[in-house]
Short mmCIF file of C-alpha atoms in Angstrom, two decimals:
data_model
loop_
_atom_site.label_atom_id
_atom_site.label_comp_id
_atom_site.label_asym_id
_atom_site.label_seq_id
_atom_site.Cartn_x
_atom_site.Cartn_y
_atom_site.Cartn_z
CA SER N 1 -31.46 6.55 -12.90
CA LYS N 2 -31.37 10.22 -12.54
CA THR N 3 -29.35 9.94 -9.05
CA VAL N 4 -27.03 7.26 -10.94
CA LYS N 5 -26.57 9.62 -13.72
CA ARG N 6 -25.90 12.51 -11.43
CA ARG N 7 -23.27 10.70 -9.40
CA ALA N 8 -21.50 8.80 -12.15
CA PRO N 9 -23.07 10.25 -15.70
CA PHE N 10 -20.88 7.73 -17.72
CA ILE N 11 -22.65 4.82 -16.44
CA PRO N 12 -24.85 2.80 -19.21
CA THR N 13 -28.06 3.22 -18.12
CA ALA N 14 -30.25 1.27 -21.07
CA GLY N 15 -31.88 -1.65 -19.74
CA MET N 16 -31.25 -0.47 -15.81
CA MET N 17 -33.75 -2.00 -13.30
CA GLY N 18 -32.04 -0.33 -10.32
CA ALA N 19 -29.06 0.60 -8.40
CA TYR N 20 -27.66 0.67 -4.72
CA LEU N 21 -25.13 2.79 -2.76
CA TYR N 22 -22.97 1.42 -0.07
CA TYR N 23 -20.08 3.16 1.80
CA GLU N 24 -16.76 1.93 1.80
CA CYS N 25 -12.94 3.21 3.00
CA GLN N 26 -10.72 4.44 0.61
CA MET N 27 -7.00 5.52 0.74
CA ARG N 28 -5.89 8.64 -0.51
CA PHE N 29 -2.15 7.94 -0.04
CA PRO N 30 -1.71 4.39 0.39
CA GLU N 31 2.43 4.85 0.00
CA ARG N 32 2.01 7.10 3.28
CA LEU N 33 0.37 4.34 5.07
CA VAL N 34 3.45 2.09 4.67
CA ILE N 35 5.25 5.19 6.26
CA GLU N 36 3.14 5.71 9.11
CA LEU N 37 3.38 1.70 9.99
CA LEU N 38 7.14 2.31 9.86
CA ARG N 39 7.05 5.38 12.15
CA GLY N 40 4.54 3.62 14.57
CA ALA N 41 6.78 0.59 14.66
CA VAL N 42 9.75 3.07 15.60
CA GLY N 43 7.53 4.63 18.06
CA HIS N 44 7.15 1.32 19.92
CA GLY N 45 10.85 0.27 19.78
CA ALA N 46 11.67 -1.14 16.30
CA ARG N 47 14.63 -0.27 14.34
CA VAL N 48 14.07 0.52 10.48
CA ALA N 49 16.79 0.50 8.00
CA ASN N 50 16.15 1.90 4.10
CA TYR N 51 17.98 0.21 1.40
CA ALA N 52 19.00 -2.55 3.66
CA GLU N 53 18.37 -5.66 1.16
CA ALA N 54 18.12 -8.98 2.70
CA GLY N 55 20.29 -11.78 1.47
CA ASP N 56 20.51 -15.31 2.26
CA LEU N 57 19.44 -16.92 5.60
CA LEU N 58 21.68 -17.72 8.26
CA ILE N 59 20.79 -21.50 9.07
CA ARG N 60 22.11 -23.10 12.14
CA ASP N 61 21.07 -26.63 13.31
CA GLY N 62 17.78 -26.29 11.22
CA ALA N 63 16.60 -23.16 12.14
CA ALA N 64 16.97 -19.63 10.56
CA VAL N 65 19.06 -17.39 13.10
CA GLY N 66 19.57 -14.40 11.04
CA VAL N 67 19.96 -12.89 7.66
CA GLN N 68 22.51 -11.31 5.71
CA ILE N 69 21.90 -7.75 4.44
CA VAL N 70 23.53 -5.16 2.16
CA ASP N 71 23.32 -1.54 1.99
CA ARG N 72 22.26 -0.97 -1.68
CA LEU N 73 23.50 2.48 -1.49
CA GLY N 74 26.70 2.66 0.47
CA GLY N 75 27.55 -1.16 -0.14
CA TRP N 76 28.00 -2.27 3.41
CA ARG N 77 27.48 -5.88 3.96
CA GLY N 78 26.81 -7.54 7.54
CA ALA N 79 24.31 -9.95 9.12
CA LEU N 80 21.39 -9.52 11.77
CA ASN N 81 20.66 -12.23 14.16
CA ALA N 82 17.53 -12.73 15.78
CA PRO N 83 15.37 -15.56 17.87
CA ALA N 84 12.81 -15.60 14.95
CA ILE N 85 12.34 -14.05 11.52
CA ILE N 86 9.28 -12.82 9.88
CA SER N 87 9.40 -12.48 5.97
CA ALA N 88 6.98 -10.18 4.46
CA ALA N 89 8.32 -10.52 0.85
CA GLY N 90 5.01 -11.19 -0.54
CA PRO N 91 5.37 -12.44 -4.04
CA TRP N 92 9.30 -12.88 -3.35
CA THR N 93 8.83 -15.48 -0.96
CA GLN N 94 10.47 -18.18 -2.77
CA SER N 95 13.49 -16.05 -3.24
CA VAL N 96 13.92 -15.96 0.03
CA LEU N 97 13.56 -19.30 0.93
CA GLY N 98 16.03 -20.43 -2.11
CA GLY N 99 18.83 -18.77 -0.75
CA ALA N 100 18.48 -21.19 2.24
CA GLY N 101 17.99 -24.10 0.04
CA ARG N 102 14.23 -24.15 1.17
CA GLN N 103 11.26 -24.29 -0.97
CA ASP N 104 7.92 -22.83 -0.22
CA SER N 105 5.30 -25.38 0.60
CA ARG N 106 2.67 -23.85 -1.74
CA ASP N 107 2.14 -24.04 -5.71
CA MET N 108 2.56 -20.28 -6.15
CA GLY N 109 1.60 -18.61 -9.07
CA TRP N 110 1.63 -14.81 -9.48
CA VAL N 111 -0.93 -12.15 -10.92
CA ARG N 112 -0.06 -8.91 -12.31
CA GLY N 113 -2.68 -6.07 -11.79
CA VAL N 114 -2.74 -2.96 -14.09
CA HIS N 115 -4.61 0.33 -13.17
CA ILE N 116 -4.97 3.60 -15.11
CA LEU N 117 -5.82 7.13 -14.14
CA THR N 118 -7.65 9.60 -16.23
CA ASP N 119 -9.72 12.88 -15.92
CA ALA N 120 -11.92 12.28 -18.99
CA ILE N 121 -14.33 10.33 -16.74
CA GLU N 122 -16.10 12.37 -13.94
CA CYS N 123 -17.66 10.47 -10.71
CA ASP N 124 -18.01 11.04 -7.08
CA CYS N 125 -18.24 7.57 -6.03
CA ALA N 126 -16.81 4.23 -6.89
CA VAL N 127 -18.91 2.42 -9.51
CA ARG N 128 -18.40 -1.45 -10.17
CA LEU N 129 -19.42 -2.44 -13.96
CA PRO N 130 -19.92 -5.96 -15.41
CA VAL N 131 -17.64 -6.75 -18.26
CA ASP N 132 -16.05 -9.88 -19.60
CA GLY N 133 -17.51 -12.23 -16.94
CA GLY N 134 -15.97 -10.13 -14.38
CA ASN N 135 -16.11 -6.50 -13.29
CA LEU N 136 -14.42 -3.38 -13.68
CA VAL N 137 -14.18 -0.73 -10.86
CA PHE N 138 -14.27 3.10 -11.69
CA SER N 139 -13.59 5.46 -8.55
CA ARG N 140 -12.45 8.76 -7.87
CA TRP N 141 -9.10 9.06 -6.40
CA ARG N 142 -7.08 12.19 -5.90
CA GLY N 143 -8.99 14.38 -8.42
CA MET N 144 -9.13 11.49 -11.14
CA THR N 145 -10.86 8.48 -11.85
CA LEU N 146 -9.06 5.33 -11.31
CA ILE N 147 -10.00 2.33 -13.21
CA GLY N 148 -8.79 -1.35 -12.89
CA THR N 149 -8.11 -3.93 -12.63
CA LEU N 150 -6.67 -5.45 -15.63
CA ASN N 151 -5.17 -9.03 -14.33
CA SER N 152 -2.83 -11.17 -16.19
CA HIS N 153 -1.04 -14.40 -14.89
CA VAL N 154 2.92 -14.07 -14.67
CA GLY N 155 4.94 -17.08 -15.59
CA ALA N 156 8.13 -16.18 -14.03
CA LEU N 157 8.58 -13.52 -11.62
CA ASP N 158 11.56 -11.20 -11.98
CA ARG N 159 12.07 -7.81 -11.44
CA ALA N 160 10.71 -6.53 -14.84
CA ALA N 161 7.30 -8.08 -14.05
CA ASP N 162 7.19 -6.25 -10.55
CA ASN N 163 8.75 -2.95 -11.57
CA GLY N 164 5.68 -1.02 -11.07
CA ILE N 165 5.29 0.09 -14.77
CA ALA N 166 2.57 -0.80 -16.97
CA THR N 167 3.26 -1.48 -20.61
CA ARG N 168 1.51 0.14 -23.53
CA GLU N 169 -0.03 -2.91 -24.55
CA GLU N 170 -1.33 -3.43 -20.97
CA VAL N 171 -2.85 -0.13 -20.74
CA GLU N 172 -4.33 -0.36 -24.31
CA ALA N 173 -6.08 -3.57 -23.23
CA LEU N 174 -7.30 -2.00 -19.97
CA ILE N 175 -8.75 0.91 -22.28
CA ALA N 176 -10.35 -1.48 -24.42
CA LYS N 177 -11.88 -3.07 -21.44
CA ALA N 178 -13.00 -0.02 -19.89
CA ASN N 179 -14.97 0.81 -23.22
CA ARG N 180 -16.54 -2.45 -23.15
CA ALA N 181 -18.06 -1.86 -19.74
CA LEU N 182 -18.95 1.56 -20.77
CA ARG N 183 -20.59 0.24 -23.99
CA SER N 184 -18.91 3.09 -25.79
CA GLU N 185 -15.46 4.06 -27.42
CA LYS N 186 -15.24 6.96 -25.11
CA LEU N 187 -11.87 6.56 -23.59
CA THR N 188 -8.64 6.61 -25.22
CA LEU N 189 -4.87 6.37 -25.03
CA ALA N 190 -4.62 10.25 -24.90
CA ASP N 191 -6.88 10.20 -22.04
CA VAL N 192 -4.67 8.37 -19.70
CA ARG N 193 -2.75 10.38 -17.02
CA HIS N 194 -0.89 7.91 -15.19
CA ALA N 195 -0.64 4.10 -15.26
CA PHE N 196 0.74 1.69 -12.72
CA SER N 197 1.41 -1.80 -12.02
CA ALA N 198 1.74 -4.50 -9.11
CA VAL N 199 2.24 -8.20 -8.58
CA ARG N 200 0.60 -10.16 -6.18
CA PRO N 201 1.07 -14.10 -5.23
CA VAL N 202 -2.03 -16.42 -5.69
CA PRO N 203 -2.37 -20.27 -5.88
CA ARG N 204 -1.14 -21.20 -9.47
CA GLY N 205 -3.93 -20.95 -12.01
CA LYS N 206 -6.08 -18.90 -9.32
CA ARG N 207 -6.94 -14.92 -9.49
CA ARG N 208 -7.45 -14.58 -5.64
CA VAL N 209 -6.46 -16.07 -2.50
CA SER N 210 -9.50 -17.76 -0.86
CA SER N 211 -7.88 -19.32 2.35
CA ALA N 212 -6.63 -17.49 5.22
CA HIS N 213 -4.33 -20.40 5.93
CA TRP N 214 -2.31 -19.52 2.76
CA GLU N 215 -1.59 -16.02 3.62
CA ILE N 216 0.97 -17.17 6.31
CA THR N 217 3.50 -19.90 6.60
CA ASP N 218 5.00 -21.25 9.90
CA HIS N 219 8.15 -22.72 8.37
CA GLY N 220 8.83 -24.65 11.68
CA ALA N 221 5.51 -26.50 11.46
CA LEU N 222 6.43 -28.10 7.94
CA GLU N 223 7.87 -31.33 7.37
CA GLY N 224 10.96 -32.63 5.65
CA ASP N 225 13.05 -30.65 3.55
CA ALA N 226 10.66 -27.66 3.83
CA LYS N 227 10.92 -27.30 7.81
CA LEU N 228 12.85 -24.19 8.97
CA ASP N 229 12.32 -23.60 12.59
CA GLY N 230 12.34 -19.96 13.58
CA MET N 231 10.85 -18.77 10.23
CA LEU N 232 7.43 -17.13 9.21
CA SER N 233 6.56 -16.15 5.85
CA VAL N 234 3.67 -13.68 5.25
CA VAL N 235 3.14 -14.29 1.63
CA SER N 236 -0.45 -12.55 0.79
CA GLY N 237 -2.90 -9.87 2.01
CA ASN N 238 -4.34 -6.63 1.33
CA TRP N 239 -4.68 -3.40 3.27
CA THR N 240 -8.40 -4.36 4.48
CA ARG N 241 -6.85 -7.18 6.21
CA ALA N 242 -3.39 -6.02 7.12
CA ARG N 243 -3.97 -5.81 10.75
CA SER N 244 -5.73 -8.94 11.25
CA ILE N 245 -3.05 -10.79 9.43
CA ALA N 246 -0.03 -8.70 11.16
CA GLU N 247 -1.67 -9.71 14.38
CA ARG N 248 -1.78 -13.49 13.56
CA ALA N 249 1.79 -13.45 12.19
CA VAL N 250 3.11 -11.74 15.59
CA ASP N 251 1.04 -14.26 17.79
CA MET N 252 2.03 -17.37 15.91
CA THR N 253 5.84 -15.97 16.33
CA ALA N 254 5.12 -15.02 20.08
CA LYS N 255 3.97 -18.42 20.84
CA ARG N 256 7.12 -20.10 19.02
CA LEU N 257 9.31 -17.85 20.97
CA GLN N 258 7.65 -18.69 24.36
CA ALA N 259 7.93 -22.51 23.25
CA HIS N 260 11.38 -21.81 23.49
CA GLY N 261 11.86 -20.38 26.87
CA ARG N 262 11.23 -16.74 25.94
CA ALA N 263 8.74 -14.55 28.22
CA LYS N 264 5.04 -14.82 27.61
CA ALA N 265 4.05 -11.72 25.18
CA GLY N 266 1.37 -9.65 26.52
CA ARG N 267 -2.12 -9.53 24.47
CA CYS N 268 -1.97 -7.78 20.91
CA ARG N 269 -3.28 -4.42 21.12
CA THR N 270 -3.48 -3.42 17.35
CA ARG N 271 -7.42 -3.26 17.65
CA SER N 272 -7.26 -0.13 19.98
CA THR N 273 -4.14 1.20 18.70
CA ALA N 274 -4.21 4.29 16.23
CA LEU N 275 -2.22 4.27 13.05
CA TRP N 276 0.68 6.95 13.59
CA GLY N 277 -0.73 10.04 12.80
CA GLY N 278 -4.28 8.77 12.97
CA GLU N 279 -5.61 10.42 16.45
CA VAL N 280 -8.19 11.89 14.25
CA TRP N 281 -11.84 11.21 15.23
CA ARG N 282 -13.35 12.49 12.17
CA MET N 283 -11.45 13.63 9.68
CA ARG N 284 -13.79 16.55 8.32
CA LEU N 285 -14.08 18.03 11.58
CA PHE N 286 -10.16 17.69 12.22
CA ARG N 287 -9.60 19.50 8.84
CA LYS N 288 -12.44 22.42 9.93
CA ALA N 289 -10.53 22.64 13.48
CA ALA N 290 -7.05 22.94 11.64
CA THR N 291 -8.26 25.57 9.23
CA LEU N 292 -9.63 27.57 12.02
CA ARG N 293 -6.39 27.31 13.76
CA HIS N 294 -4.16 28.24 10.65
CA PRO N 295 -6.21 30.74 8.73
CA GLU N 296 -3.04 32.31 7.50
CA ILE N 297 -2.27 29.14 5.40
CA ALA N 298 -3.44 28.80 1.94
CA PRO N 299 -6.28 26.36 2.36
CA GLY N 300 -4.88 23.99 -0.38
CA THR N 301 -1.72 23.57 1.23
CA LEU N 302 -3.03 23.05 4.54
CA ARG N 303 -6.00 20.57 3.08
CA ASN N 304 -3.01 18.52 1.58
CA LEU N 305 -0.95 18.29 4.70
CA VAL N 306 -3.90 17.21 6.88
CA ASN N 307 -4.89 14.62 4.38
CA ALA N 308 -1.25 13.29 3.94
CA TYR N 309 0.09 13.45 7.75
CA GLY N 310 -3.01 13.35 9.82
CA SER N 311 -2.57 14.52 13.27
CA ARG N 312 1.44 14.85 12.18
CA TYR N 313 0.70 17.63 10.09
CA ARG N 314 1.81 20.26 12.58
CA GLU N 315 5.50 18.49 12.61
CA VAL N 316 5.50 19.64 8.90
CA LEU N 317 4.26 23.11 9.80
CA ALA N 318 7.03 23.58 12.41
CA LEU N 319 9.57 23.02 9.73
CA ALA N 320 7.78 25.67 7.44
CA THR N 321 7.46 28.06 10.32
CA ALA N 322 11.10 27.73 11.32
CA ASP N 323 12.49 28.58 7.73
CA ASP N 324 10.54 30.73 5.21
CA ARG N 325 11.92 29.05 2.13
CA TYR N 326 10.08 25.85 2.97
CA TRP N 327 6.64 27.19 2.21
CA ALA N 328 7.60 27.29 -1.31
CA ARG N 329 5.46 25.16 -3.51
CA LEU N 330 7.60 22.40 -5.50
CA ASP N 331 4.91 22.85 -8.31
CA PRO N 332 2.71 25.96 -8.80
CA MET N 333 -0.22 23.66 -9.95
CA ARG N 334 0.77 21.37 -6.96
CA PRO N 335 -0.13 21.99 -3.02
CA GLU N 336 3.15 20.18 -1.96
CA ILE N 337 5.67 22.55 -0.13
CA ALA N 338 9.28 22.17 0.28
CA ALA N 339 9.01 21.25 3.90
CA GLN N 340 7.33 17.87 3.12
CA VAL N 341 10.78 17.30 1.31
CA ILE N 342 12.73 18.22 4.62
CA TYR N 343 10.68 16.28 6.69
CA ALA N 344 10.95 12.94 4.30
CA VAL N 345 14.72 13.33 4.90
CA ARG N 346 14.72 13.83 8.63
CA ARG N 347 11.66 11.62 9.75
CA GLU N 348 10.89 9.32 7.17
CA TRP N 349 14.29 7.72 5.91
CA ALA N 350 14.18 9.44 2.46
CA ARG N 351 17.54 8.80 0.83
CA THR N 352 17.03 9.61 -2.83
CA LEU N 353 14.78 11.71 -5.14
CA ASP N 354 12.76 8.50 -5.79
CA ASP N 355 11.86 8.35 -1.80
CA VAL N 356 10.48 11.78 -1.86
#
């Protein structure tokens, strides 16, 4: 119990028989992982368009052959044609199919999850505490403690349900749940520094996906009105399994294309391919090497760049080195510098302030 109190002093230890520690991965910047995946795709020949909203599918002879697109900033409208289409719309899969007069074959429901961030609770590890017949996780993340998840079923999916904003009622409910787990009234609304929400698709009435088959649908393999050749939907998944799900989706599409006369695709290499910016063997040693290589840079600034961009941090440094104005901090209390904004616009498709 002494070790537990040292690592996570907020844990109620009354009646504790023991505890165990194991190691897991954590993403410091999950939003940056999206960007790096896109940059990696471009590096392998893909084309990426920000703010290009997918509209109705183009159907010909019972097959999806393209999609209408709208530039949400400029207003341009057009169409893209392709021999195969993979929709990664997740909870919005039914909306994509509905525009083509098709319905998803699953009985889909949605769960909205809420998290809060606070600096009122300190820990240097992730802790899972039992509460209300389930568990609540307290984990150290970017200098604060992340608490979640508060799950609730969504009756109808709309943009208000999937806007990323947690309501006051949801935050208060999560605070109450956290205090029940802590067996105290330690946490208050004033302690919450940030809150956010996200919607994920699940089988109706369930809280999680338990079948790998449910994650991906090959619409060409369905029957009746649901059948739609050339169309694959990736409905559910998480970052832990993202690569395996993507590999399955691409392999299924490649087999479909081969069956229609396309050349046989090579073996998938995702298992041995580093993420864009991920050419780092040991992060701690990589940060140390960067510090030795750039002693002139403030440690907080350099550490933030290495953590955020991995092996690509040198590209951001090159911008700042070329123009001293780009060394300016965006906030005196934060390590981010102006060069990161320039980099986002020039290299990462940032079009608005929200993108940055």
